[in-house]
PDB file of C-alpha atoms in Angstrom:
ATOM      1  CA  MET A   1      12.172 231.153  48.627  1.00  0.00           C
ATOM      2  CA  PRO A   2      12.456 234.516  50.356  1.00  0.00           C
ATOM      3  CA  LYS A   3      13.070 235.127  54.032  1.00  0.00           C
ATOM      4  CA  LYS A   4      11.072 237.563  56.160  1.00  0.00           C
ATOM      5  CA  SER A   5      13.374 240.548  55.687  1.00  0.00           C
ATOM      6  CA  THR A   6      13.008 240.412  51.898  1.00  0.00           C
ATOM      7  CA  LEU A   7       9.211 240.303  51.887  1.00  0.00           C
ATOM      8  CA  GLY A   8       6.964 243.294  51.571  1.00  0.00           C
ATOM      9  CA  PRO A   9       4.356 244.148  54.211  1.00  0.00           C
ATOM     10  CA  ALA A  10       1.510 242.563  52.213  1.00  0.00           C
ATOM     11  CA  GLN A  11       3.439 239.301  51.819  1.00  0.00           C
ATOM     12  CA  ARG A  12       4.322 239.192  55.521  1.00  0.00           C
ATOM     13  CA  ASN A  13       0.702 239.880  56.451  1.00  0.00           C
ATOM     14  CA  ALA A  14      -0.451 237.120  54.097  1.00  0.00           C
ATOM     15  CA  TYR A  15       1.997 234.715  55.759  1.00  0.00           C
ATOM     16  CA  TYR A  16       0.758 235.590  59.241  1.00  0.00           C
ATOM     17  CA  SER A  17      -2.836 235.235  58.094  1.00  0.00           C
ATOM     18  CA  ALA A  18      -2.081 231.795  56.636  1.00  0.00           C
ATOM     19  CA  HIS A  19      -0.278 230.796  59.822  1.00  0.00           C
ATOM     20  CA  GLU A  20      -3.176 231.881  62.051  1.00  0.00           C
ATOM     21  CA  ARG A  21      -5.830 230.194  59.915  1.00  0.00           C
ATOM     22  CA  CYS A  22      -3.937 226.913  59.977  1.00  0.00           C
ATOM     23  CA  ARG A  23      -3.296 227.285  63.710  1.00  0.00           C
ATOM     24  CA  GLU A  24      -6.989 227.961  64.383  1.00  0.00           C
ATOM     25  CA  THR A  25      -7.903 224.888  62.321  1.00  0.00           C
ATOM     26  CA  ILE A  26      -5.729 222.746  64.584  1.00  0.00           C
ATOM     27  CA  LEU A  27      -6.962 224.380  67.805  1.00  0.00           C
ATOM     28  CA  GLY A  28     -10.593 224.197  66.703  1.00  0.00           C
ATOM     29  CA  SER A  29     -10.169 220.520  65.904  1.00  0.00           C
ATOM     30  CA  ILE A  30      -8.705 219.827  69.333  1.00  0.00           C
ATOM     31  CA  ASP A  31     -11.637 221.654  70.896  1.00  0.00           C
ATOM     32  CA  ARG A  32     -14.191 219.656  68.872  1.00  0.00           C
ATOM     33  CA  LEU A  33     -12.618 216.355  69.890  1.00  0.00           C
ATOM     34  CA  ARG A  34     -12.488 217.388  73.543  1.00  0.00           C
ATOM     35  CA  SER A  35     -16.164 218.337  73.342  1.00  0.00           C
ATOM     36  CA  ARG A  36     -16.967 214.974  71.803  1.00  0.00           C
ATOM     37  CA  ASN A  37     -15.086 213.223  74.608  1.00  0.00           C
ATOM     38  CA  ARG A  38     -17.299 214.962  77.166  1.00  0.00           C
ATOM     39  CA  GLU A  39     -20.313 213.202  75.629  1.00  0.00           C
ATOM     40  CA  GLN A  40     -21.326 209.680  76.558  1.00  0.00           C
ATOM     41  CA  ILE A  41     -19.272 207.749  74.034  1.00  0.00           C
ATOM     42  CA  ASP A  42     -17.594 204.364  74.122  1.00  0.00           C
ATOM     43  CA  ALA A  43     -14.058 203.991  75.392  1.00  0.00           C
ATOM     44  CA  GLY A  44     -12.727 203.055  71.964  1.00  0.00           C
ATOM     45  CA  GLU A  45     -13.915 206.272  70.375  1.00  0.00           C
ATOM     46  CA  ARG A  46     -12.594 208.278  73.322  1.00  0.00           C
ATOM     47  CA  ALA A  47      -9.178 206.617  72.918  1.00  0.00           C
ATOM     48  CA  VAL A  48      -9.115 207.421  69.186  1.00  0.00           C
ATOM     49  CA  ASN A  49     -10.041 211.023  69.942  1.00  0.00           C
ATOM     50  CA  ASP A  50      -7.377 211.296  72.653  1.00  0.00           C
ATOM     51  CA  ASN A  51      -4.777 209.935  70.242  1.00  0.00           C
ATOM     52  CA  GLU A  52      -5.757 212.509  67.613  1.00  0.00           C
ATOM     53  CA  ILE A  53      -5.658 215.307  70.189  1.00  0.00           C
ATOM     54  CA  LEU A  54      -2.082 214.356  71.082  1.00  0.00           C
ATOM     55  CA  SER A  55      -1.144 214.204  67.409  1.00  0.00           C
ATOM     56  CA  PHE A  56      -2.697 217.621  66.777  1.00  0.00           C
ATOM     57  CA  LYS A  57      -0.777 219.083  69.718  1.00  0.00           C
ATOM     58  CA  GLY A  58       2.425 217.887  68.062  1.00  0.00           C
ATOM     59  CA  ASP A  59       1.290 219.437  64.774  1.00  0.00           C
ATOM     60  CA  LEU A  60       0.592 222.689  66.609  1.00  0.00           C
ATOM     61  CA  HIS A  61       4.048 222.799  68.188  1.00  0.00           C
ATOM     62  CA  LEU A  62       5.696 222.141  64.815  1.00  0.00           C
ATOM     63  CA  HIS A  63       3.514 224.808  63.211  1.00  0.00           C
ATOM     64  CA  ASP A  64       4.461 227.367  65.864  1.00  0.00           C
ATOM     65  CA  ALA A  65       8.140 226.424  65.533  1.00  0.00           C
ATOM     66  CA  LYS A  66       7.934 227.161  61.817  1.00  0.00           C
ATOM     67  CA  LYS A  67       6.649 230.660  62.548  1.00  0.00           C
ATOM     68  CA  THR A  68       9.414 231.181  65.099  1.00  0.00           C
ATOM     69  CA  ALA A  69      12.003 230.117  62.521  1.00  0.00           C
ATOM     70  CA  PHE A  70      10.476 232.472  59.956  1.00  0.00           C
ATOM     71  CA  ASP A  71      10.483 235.373  62.425  1.00  0.00           C
ATOM     72  CA  ALA A  72      14.122 234.671  63.309  1.00  0.00           C
ATOM     73  CA  GLU A  73      15.134 234.690  59.620  1.00  0.00           C
ATOM     74  CA  ASN A  74      16.036 230.990  59.845  1.00  0.00           C
ATOM     75  CA  ALA A  75      13.369 229.822  57.399  1.00  0.00           C
ATOM     76  CA  ALA A  76      12.174 230.965  54.023  1.00  0.00           C
ATOM     77  CA  ILE A  77       8.649 230.750  52.640  1.00  0.00           C
ATOM     78  CA  ASN A  78       6.656 230.850  49.457  1.00  0.00           C
ATOM     79  CA  PRO A  79       4.356 233.822  50.075  1.00  0.00           C
ATOM     80  CA  PRO A  80       0.804 232.478  50.205  1.00  0.00           C
ATOM     81  CA  THR A  81      -1.416 233.080  47.241  1.00  0.00           C
ATOM     82  CA  ASP A  82      -4.959 234.378  47.482  1.00  0.00           C
ATOM     83  CA  ALA A  83      -6.145 230.869  46.578  1.00  0.00           C
ATOM     84  CA  GLN A  84      -4.141 229.335  49.435  1.00  0.00           C
ATOM     85  CA  LEU A  85      -5.484 231.897  51.903  1.00  0.00           C
ATOM     86  CA  GLU A  86      -9.018 231.169  50.707  1.00  0.00           C
ATOM     87  CA  ALA A  87      -8.438 227.412  51.038  1.00  0.00           C
ATOM     88  CA  LEU A  88      -7.253 227.864  54.624  1.00  0.00           C
ATOM     89  CA  LYS A  89     -10.231 230.113  55.369  1.00  0.00           C
ATOM     90  CA  ASN A  90     -12.610 227.473  53.980  1.00  0.00           C
ATOM     91  CA  THR A  91     -10.956 224.662  55.938  1.00  0.00           C
ATOM     92  CA  LEU A  92     -11.237 226.649  59.148  1.00  0.00           C
ATOM     93  CA  ALA A  93     -14.908 227.375  58.413  1.00  0.00           C
ATOM     94  CA  LYS A  94     -15.567 223.646  57.955  1.00  0.00           C
ATOM     95  CA  VAL A  95     -13.992 222.891  61.333  1.00  0.00           C
ATOM     96  CA  GLU A  96     -16.031 225.636  62.990  1.00  0.00           C
ATOM     97  CA  ARG A  97     -19.249 224.108  61.616  1.00  0.00           C
ATOM     98  CA  LEU A  98     -18.543 220.657  63.067  1.00  0.00           C
ATOM     99  CA  THR A  99     -20.537 219.605  66.077  1.00  0.00           C
ATOM    100  CA  ALA A 100     -19.689 217.101  68.771  1.00  0.00           C
ATOM    101  CA  ASN A 101     -22.880 215.135  68.124  1.00  0.00           C
ATOM    102  CA  SER A 102     -21.353 212.355  66.049  1.00  0.00           C
ATOM    103  CA  ARG A 103     -18.137 210.506  65.457  1.00  0.00           C
ATOM    104  CA  ILE A 104     -16.106 213.328  64.001  1.00  0.00           C
ATOM    105  CA  ALA A 105     -12.501 212.162  64.384  1.00  0.00           C
ATOM    106  CA  GLU A 106     -12.098 211.031  60.765  1.00  0.00           C
ATOM    107  CA  GLU A 107     -13.521 214.260  59.373  1.00  0.00           C
ATOM    108  CA  ILE A 108     -11.414 216.379  61.717  1.00  0.00           C
ATOM    109  CA  VAL A 109      -8.239 214.492  60.811  1.00  0.00           C
ATOM    110  CA  ALA A 110      -8.956 215.076  57.120  1.00  0.00           C
ATOM    111  CA  LEU A 111      -9.551 218.791  57.696  1.00  0.00           C
ATOM    112  CA  VAL A 112      -6.386 219.273  59.741  1.00  0.00           C
ATOM    113  CA  LYS A 113      -4.355 217.429  57.108  1.00  0.00           C
ATOM    114  CA  GLU A 114      -5.957 219.640  54.461  1.00  0.00           C
ATOM    115  CA  GLY A 115      -5.004 222.816  56.326  1.00  0.00           C
ATOM    116  CA  ILE A 116      -1.495 221.652  57.104  1.00  0.00           C
ATOM    117  CA  GLY A 117      -1.093 220.559  53.488  1.00  0.00           C
ATOM    118  CA  VAL A 118      -1.942 224.020  52.220  1.00  0.00           C
ATOM    119  CA  PHE A 119       0.398 225.671  54.724  1.00  0.00           C
ATOM    120  CA  GLU A 120       3.147 223.181  53.793  1.00  0.00           C
ATOM    121  CA  GLN A 121       3.099 224.757  50.314  1.00  0.00           C
ATOM    122  CA  VAL A 122       3.772 228.126  51.929  1.00  0.00           C
ATOM    123  CA  GLN A 123       6.451 226.930  54.353  1.00  0.00           C
ATOM    124  CA  PRO A 124       7.729 223.404  53.703  1.00  0.00           C
ATOM    125  CA  SER A 125       8.978 221.415  56.671  1.00  0.00           C
ATOM    126  CA  GLU A 126      12.220 220.475  54.972  1.00  0.00           C
ATOM    127  CA  GLN A 127      14.182 223.349  53.514  1.00  0.00           C
TER     128      GLN A 127
END
């Protein structure tokens, strides 16, 4: 897997695009759960949502650390393919379409895992 300095501009741009799409999926999911928690819902659902928010914050910090490692030439990547970029774009679009009008935690968790799974192919956690 190549490091940043060996990638061409198009490959670096594709990486940053993949990173941002995955990051926005996580942030959008946190926002949707926070919106849901502002509704009149039972305490059990609120607790589940709060737990997922905390988990997503951890995912976000790990995701940002991966980018920092890439930028510092401490991590290598598999340049994202067009199909991977499209998958991340579609996952983000699904999150953006979610509303806070129903129990959405399970769907959001699945979408975040989907986005992180695609990005994991680009930059695995264990190198």
